[in-house]
Amino acid sequence: MTSSANAAASVYAARRAQLMKLLGPRAALVLCSTPERLRNGDTDFKYRQDSDILYLTGFVEPGTTIVLRPGHPETPFVMFVRPRDPAAETWTGRRAGVEGAVRDFGADAAFSAAELDTKLPEVLAGAEEVHFPFGREPVEATVSRALTRLRAAERRGRRAPVRLVDARLTIHELRLVKSPDEVAVLRRAAAITAEAHAAAMRAAKPGVNEREIEALVDYTFRRRGGTSPGYPTIVGGGVNATILHYVENDAPLVAGQLLLIDAGCEVDGYTADVTRTFPVGGPFTEPQRRLYEAVLECQIAAIEACKPGATIDGIHEQVLVALTRSLVTLGLLKGEAGDVTKLVEAGAYKPFYMHRTSHWLGLDVHDVGFYSEEGVARPLQPGMVLTIEPGLYVAPDADVPAEYRGIGIRIEDDILVTPNGHENLTIETPKSVEEIERLTV
C-alpha cells in the first residue's frame, strides 16, 4: 500500500480498537452494508456504503458484512465480502475480494459473502451479546438466522448469545464525537461547499432554471474533489423556498424573488450541510431584507450559544423566542413585545417556523448519536458537530401583509464544538447582506 493508504488503514484500525474496548470481550458487533437499490429497469442507483462500515473500514463495496469479536483470540475482525469474479468485474468494476479484505483492509479473517449464513454462527459462538443497528435490514435478518442456528446447536456445546444490544449505544455514540481526522475532512467538505454556493449566487439570474443552478453546484462539488452531494440538493426560487424539502428544482428564476439553496458536498463519506438564501440578479427588496436580517441575527446569536455545556434544546428555545419577537415586530404575528413568551408557549410561530434548529452532522447529514440522556437534553461537548439553521417561511396565502407572502428564508451553518466555544466550519460561505449583494447585483 502507499503511505497515504497505510495512514488511512491505521485510522480505521484505531477506530475498531476503540470500539472493541467499548464492546468488551464478551460482545460481538455485526454490521451489514445496505442493499443495492433498483432505480428503474435493470439499473441500480449509484451505490453508497453503510456509514458504520465506512467509519470502521473505509470499505465501499456492496454485499458486505463485518463482525467485531473483541474477545476472540485469533480473529477479532472478520469480513464477508464479494469474491473476485473477472466476468462480473468486467461489467461492474474491480473488487477487493477475500484476499484484499485481509491484505488492504485489515481483516483478521475474510470469507465470501455466500458463506455468511454458514460461517457467521461460528464467529458469534461464545459471545454473550450481539450489537447491531435495530430496525435496519438486512442486518436484523442476518443476526436472526445466525442465532437460530446457534440455538439449534446448543446441545452440542455451542452457546448462543443471550442479549441483543442496539448499536446506537456503542458505535453511534463513538461516531458522535469527531476526531481531528474527521474534522479535517469536514473542513474540506465545507470549503468546497462555500465555493459552490458563491458560484450559484453569481450565476442565479432571471430566466435561469433551478436545475441549471443545481447542476452548477453539483459540478463544483465534483470538480473540487467531492464525491457527490451529501443529500439531494434543494434549489427553490420564490414560493418554492417555502417547501422545506423541495427537490423538483425545475422552475425558472424570476427577478426580484429570493432563491434558497440547501446543498452540501460529501468528501470521503462526510458531508457539509449549508443553506443560503439570496435575491435573484439584484439586491434584496426592503421586505425581503427585513425578514432576512431577522433570521440572520437569530442565527448568529444561536451560533454564539454553541459551547460545551449548552444543549441543542436550549439553543432551539432561544431561536423560538428570537424569531417570535421578530414576527411580532414585523407584523406577521399579532401581539405585544411582552407577549412573546406566551406566543412561544402557544406555538404561534409554527405556521412560519416548523422545524428544529439543529441536528448532528458527519457521515450522515442527519448524523447518529442520542440527543438526550435519561430524558434530559445532553450537553454539547468538544468534537460534536451540529447545524444551526433557523428560518422563516411565509405561505403565499398567509394572513399577513402582502409584501411578505411567498417568501422563504433559511440560513444554515455547520458548527464544531471546541473546548473554549465553537468553530463555524462554513463561515466562508457568504451570508451577510453586503457579501451576498456583491455577488448578485
Short mmCIF file of N, CA and C in Angstrom, two decimals, residues 119-203:
data_model
loop_
_atom_site.label_atom_id
_atom_site.label_comp_id
_atom_site.label_asym_id
_atom_site.label_seq_id
_atom_site.Cartn_x
_atom_site.Cartn_y
_atom_site.Cartn_z
N LYS A 119 -21.01 -19.43 8.12
CA LYS A 119 -19.84 -19.04 8.91
C LYS A 119 -20.19 -18.11 10.07
N LEU A 120 -21.21 -17.25 9.92
CA LEU A 120 -21.50 -16.28 10.97
C LEU A 120 -21.82 -16.94 12.31
N PRO A 121 -22.61 -18.03 12.35
CA PRO A 121 -22.83 -18.67 13.65
C PRO A 121 -21.53 -19.10 14.32
N GLU A 122 -20.55 -19.56 13.54
CA GLU A 122 -19.27 -19.94 14.11
C GLU A 122 -18.55 -18.73 14.72
N VAL A 123 -18.64 -17.59 14.02
CA VAL A 123 -17.97 -16.38 14.50
C VAL A 123 -18.62 -15.87 15.79
N LEU A 124 -19.95 -16.01 15.89
CA LEU A 124 -20.67 -15.48 17.05
C LEU A 124 -20.69 -16.45 18.23
N ALA A 125 -20.39 -17.70 18.00
CA ALA A 125 -20.46 -18.70 19.07
C ALA A 125 -19.58 -18.28 20.25
N GLY A 126 -20.15 -18.33 21.44
CA GLY A 126 -19.41 -17.98 22.64
C GLY A 126 -19.59 -16.55 23.10
N ALA A 127 -20.05 -15.68 22.22
CA ALA A 127 -20.35 -14.30 22.63
C ALA A 127 -21.61 -14.29 23.47
N GLU A 128 -21.66 -13.41 24.46
CA GLU A 128 -22.85 -13.34 25.31
C GLU A 128 -23.87 -12.35 24.78
N GLU A 129 -23.43 -11.35 24.01
CA GLU A 129 -24.37 -10.36 23.47
C GLU A 129 -23.94 -9.96 22.07
N VAL A 130 -24.92 -9.59 21.26
CA VAL A 130 -24.68 -9.15 19.89
C VAL A 130 -25.20 -7.73 19.73
N HIS A 131 -24.33 -6.85 19.29
CA HIS A 131 -24.70 -5.47 19.00
C HIS A 131 -24.94 -5.34 17.50
N PHE A 132 -26.01 -4.67 17.12
CA PHE A 132 -26.28 -4.35 15.72
C PHE A 132 -27.31 -3.23 15.69
N PRO A 133 -27.43 -2.52 14.57
CA PRO A 133 -28.41 -1.42 14.50
C PRO A 133 -29.84 -1.96 14.40
N PHE A 134 -30.62 -1.73 15.43
CA PHE A 134 -32.00 -2.21 15.44
C PHE A 134 -32.81 -1.53 14.33
N GLY A 135 -33.76 -2.29 13.79
CA GLY A 135 -34.68 -1.73 12.81
C GLY A 135 -34.08 -1.53 11.44
N ARG A 136 -32.93 -2.14 11.18
CA ARG A 136 -32.27 -1.94 9.88
C ARG A 136 -32.07 -3.29 9.21
N GLU A 137 -32.42 -3.35 7.96
CA GLU A 137 -32.18 -4.56 7.18
C GLU A 137 -31.01 -4.30 6.22
N PRO A 138 -30.26 -5.38 5.89
CA PRO A 138 -30.53 -6.79 6.17
C PRO A 138 -29.92 -7.33 7.46
N VAL A 139 -29.38 -6.47 8.31
CA VAL A 139 -28.63 -6.98 9.46
C VAL A 139 -29.53 -7.70 10.46
N GLU A 140 -30.76 -7.22 10.67
CA GLU A 140 -31.64 -7.90 11.63
C GLU A 140 -31.91 -9.34 11.20
N ALA A 141 -32.22 -9.53 9.93
CA ALA A 141 -32.49 -10.88 9.44
C ALA A 141 -31.23 -11.73 9.49
N THR A 142 -30.08 -11.13 9.19
CA THR A 142 -28.81 -11.87 9.22
C THR A 142 -28.51 -12.37 10.62
N VAL A 143 -28.65 -11.51 11.63
CA VAL A 143 -28.39 -11.90 13.01
C VAL A 143 -29.41 -12.94 13.46
N SER A 144 -30.66 -12.75 13.08
CA SER A 144 -31.71 -13.69 13.49
C SER A 144 -31.42 -15.10 12.97
N ARG A 145 -31.00 -15.21 11.71
CA ARG A 145 -30.69 -16.53 11.14
C ARG A 145 -29.52 -17.18 11.88
N ALA A 146 -28.50 -16.37 12.19
CA ALA A 146 -27.34 -16.92 12.89
C ALA A 146 -27.70 -17.41 14.28
N LEU A 147 -28.53 -16.65 14.99
CA LEU A 147 -28.93 -17.05 16.34
C LEU A 147 -29.79 -18.30 16.30
N THR A 148 -30.65 -18.41 15.30
CA THR A 148 -31.47 -19.61 15.17
C THR A 148 -30.60 -20.85 15.01
N ARG A 149 -29.56 -20.75 14.20
CA ARG A 149 -28.66 -21.90 14.00
C ARG A 149 -27.89 -22.21 15.28
N LEU A 150 -27.44 -21.17 15.96
CA LEU A 150 -26.67 -21.40 17.19
C LEU A 150 -27.54 -22.04 18.27
N ARG A 151 -28.77 -21.58 18.40
CA ARG A 151 -29.65 -22.16 19.42
C ARG A 151 -29.94 -23.64 19.14
N ALA A 152 -30.06 -23.94 17.86
CA ALA A 152 -30.31 -25.33 17.49
C ALA A 152 -29.12 -26.22 17.81
N ALA A 153 -27.93 -25.62 17.92
CA ALA A 153 -26.71 -26.40 18.16
C ALA A 153 -26.27 -26.38 19.62
N GLU A 154 -27.09 -25.81 20.50
CA GLU A 154 -26.64 -25.65 21.89
C GLU A 154 -26.44 -26.99 22.60
N ARG A 155 -27.17 -28.02 22.21
CA ARG A 155 -26.97 -29.32 22.83
C ARG A 155 -25.60 -29.90 22.49
N ARG A 156 -24.98 -29.37 21.44
CA ARG A 156 -23.64 -29.84 21.07
C ARG A 156 -22.56 -28.91 21.64
N GLY A 157 -22.96 -28.03 22.58
CA GLY A 157 -21.97 -27.22 23.28
C GLY A 157 -21.67 -25.87 22.68
N ARG A 158 -22.44 -25.43 21.70
CA ARG A 158 -22.19 -24.12 21.08
C ARG A 158 -23.18 -23.13 21.67
N ARG A 159 -22.74 -22.34 22.60
CA ARG A 159 -23.63 -21.42 23.32
C ARG A 159 -23.99 -20.22 22.46
N ALA A 160 -25.27 -19.93 22.37
CA ALA A 160 -25.74 -18.77 21.60
C ALA A 160 -25.75 -17.53 22.48
N PRO A 161 -25.53 -16.35 21.91
CA PRO A 161 -25.66 -15.11 22.69
C PRO A 161 -27.05 -14.99 23.30
N VAL A 162 -27.13 -14.35 24.46
CA VAL A 162 -28.40 -14.25 25.17
C VAL A 162 -28.94 -12.82 25.24
N ARG A 163 -28.17 -11.85 24.75
CA ARG A 163 -28.62 -10.45 24.78
C ARG A 163 -28.38 -9.80 23.42
N LEU A 164 -29.35 -9.00 23.01
CA LEU A 164 -29.22 -8.17 21.80
C LEU A 164 -29.15 -6.71 22.25
N VAL A 165 -28.20 -5.96 21.69
CA VAL A 165 -27.96 -4.58 22.12
C VAL A 165 -27.97 -3.68 20.89
N ASP A 166 -28.67 -2.55 20.99
CA ASP A 166 -28.73 -1.59 19.90
C ASP A 166 -27.35 -0.93 19.73
N ALA A 167 -26.84 -0.96 18.51
CA ALA A 167 -25.51 -0.41 18.23
C ALA A 167 -25.44 1.09 18.46
N ARG A 168 -26.60 1.75 18.63
CA ARG A 168 -26.56 3.17 18.95
C ARG A 168 -25.83 3.44 20.26
N LEU A 169 -25.79 2.45 21.14
CA LEU A 169 -25.13 2.63 22.43
C LEU A 169 -23.62 2.62 22.32
N THR A 170 -23.10 2.10 21.23
CA THR A 170 -21.65 1.95 21.11
C THR A 170 -21.11 2.71 19.90
N ILE A 171 -21.23 2.13 18.71
CA ILE A 171 -20.62 2.77 17.55
C ILE A 171 -21.23 4.14 17.26
N HIS A 172 -22.52 4.30 17.46
CA HIS A 172 -23.13 5.59 17.13
C HIS A 172 -22.72 6.67 18.12
N GLU A 173 -22.54 6.30 19.37
CA GLU A 173 -22.03 7.28 20.33
C GLU A 173 -20.56 7.61 20.04
N LEU A 174 -19.82 6.63 19.55
CA LEU A 174 -18.42 6.87 19.19
C LEU A 174 -18.34 7.82 18.00
N ARG A 175 -19.23 7.64 17.02
CA ARG A 175 -19.24 8.50 15.83
C ARG A 175 -19.65 9.93 16.15
N LEU A 176 -20.38 10.13 17.23
CA LEU A 176 -20.90 11.46 17.54
C LEU A 176 -19.79 12.47 17.81
N VAL A 177 -18.74 12.05 18.49
CA VAL A 177 -17.62 12.95 18.78
C VAL A 177 -16.54 12.74 17.72
N LYS A 178 -16.27 13.79 16.94
CA LYS A 178 -15.39 13.67 15.80
C LYS A 178 -13.92 13.79 16.21
N SER A 179 -13.10 12.97 15.58
CA SER A 179 -11.65 13.03 15.78
C SER A 179 -11.07 14.15 14.93
N PRO A 180 -9.81 14.56 15.17
CA PRO A 180 -9.17 15.56 14.31
C PRO A 180 -9.16 15.15 12.84
N ASP A 181 -8.99 13.86 12.54
CA ASP A 181 -9.02 13.40 11.15
C ASP A 181 -10.39 13.66 10.52
N GLU A 182 -11.44 13.40 11.27
CA GLU A 182 -12.78 13.62 10.74
C GLU A 182 -13.06 15.11 10.55
N VAL A 183 -12.63 15.91 11.49
CA VAL A 183 -12.84 17.36 11.37
C VAL A 183 -12.11 17.90 10.15
N ALA A 184 -10.93 17.38 9.87
CA ALA A 184 -10.18 17.83 8.70
C ALA A 184 -10.96 17.54 7.42
N VAL A 185 -11.60 16.38 7.33
CA VAL A 185 -12.41 16.06 6.15
C VAL A 185 -13.62 16.98 6.07
N LEU A 186 -14.27 17.22 7.21
CA LEU A 186 -15.42 18.12 7.21
C LEU A 186 -15.01 19.53 6.79
N ARG A 187 -13.82 19.97 7.14
CA ARG A 187 -13.35 21.29 6.69
C ARG A 187 -13.20 21.33 5.17
N ARG A 188 -12.70 20.25 4.59
CA ARG A 188 -12.59 20.18 3.13
C ARG A 188 -13.97 20.24 2.49
N ALA A 189 -14.90 19.47 3.04
CA ALA A 189 -16.27 19.50 2.51
C ALA A 189 -16.87 20.89 2.63
N ALA A 190 -16.60 21.57 3.74
CA ALA A 190 -17.12 22.93 3.95
C ALA A 190 -16.54 23.92 2.96
N ALA A 191 -15.24 23.81 2.69
CA ALA A 191 -14.59 24.74 1.76
C ALA A 191 -15.14 24.59 0.35
N ILE A 192 -15.34 23.35 -0.08
CA ILE A 192 -15.90 23.12 -1.42
C ILE A 192 -17.34 23.61 -1.48
N THR A 193 -18.09 23.38 -0.43
CA THR A 193 -19.48 23.82 -0.37
C THR A 193 -19.57 25.34 -0.45
N ALA A 194 -18.66 26.04 0.23
CA ALA A 194 -18.65 27.50 0.18
C ALA A 194 -18.43 27.99 -1.24
N GLU A 195 -17.51 27.36 -1.95
CA GLU A 195 -17.24 27.76 -3.34
C GLU A 195 -18.46 27.54 -4.22
N ALA A 196 -19.16 26.43 -4.00
CA ALA A 196 -20.33 26.12 -4.82
C ALA A 196 -21.46 27.11 -4.56
N HIS A 197 -21.70 27.47 -3.32
CA HIS A 197 -22.76 28.44 -3.03
C HIS A 197 -22.44 29.81 -3.62
N ALA A 198 -21.18 30.22 -3.53
CA ALA A 198 -20.80 31.51 -4.11
C ALA A 198 -20.98 31.50 -5.63
N ALA A 199 -20.62 30.39 -6.27
CA ALA A 199 -20.81 30.27 -7.72
C ALA A 199 -22.29 30.36 -8.08
N ALA A 200 -23.14 29.76 -7.26
CA ALA A 200 -24.58 29.81 -7.51
C ALA A 200 -25.11 31.23 -7.38
N MET A 201 -24.63 31.97 -6.40
CA MET A 201 -25.07 33.36 -6.24
C MET A 201 -24.72 34.20 -7.46
N ARG A 202 -23.55 33.96 -8.03
CA ARG A 202 -23.15 34.72 -9.22
C ARG A 202 -23.97 34.33 -10.45
N ALA A 203 -24.35 33.05 -10.52
CA ALA A 203 -25.00 32.53 -11.73
C ALA A 203 -26.51 32.66 -11.73
#
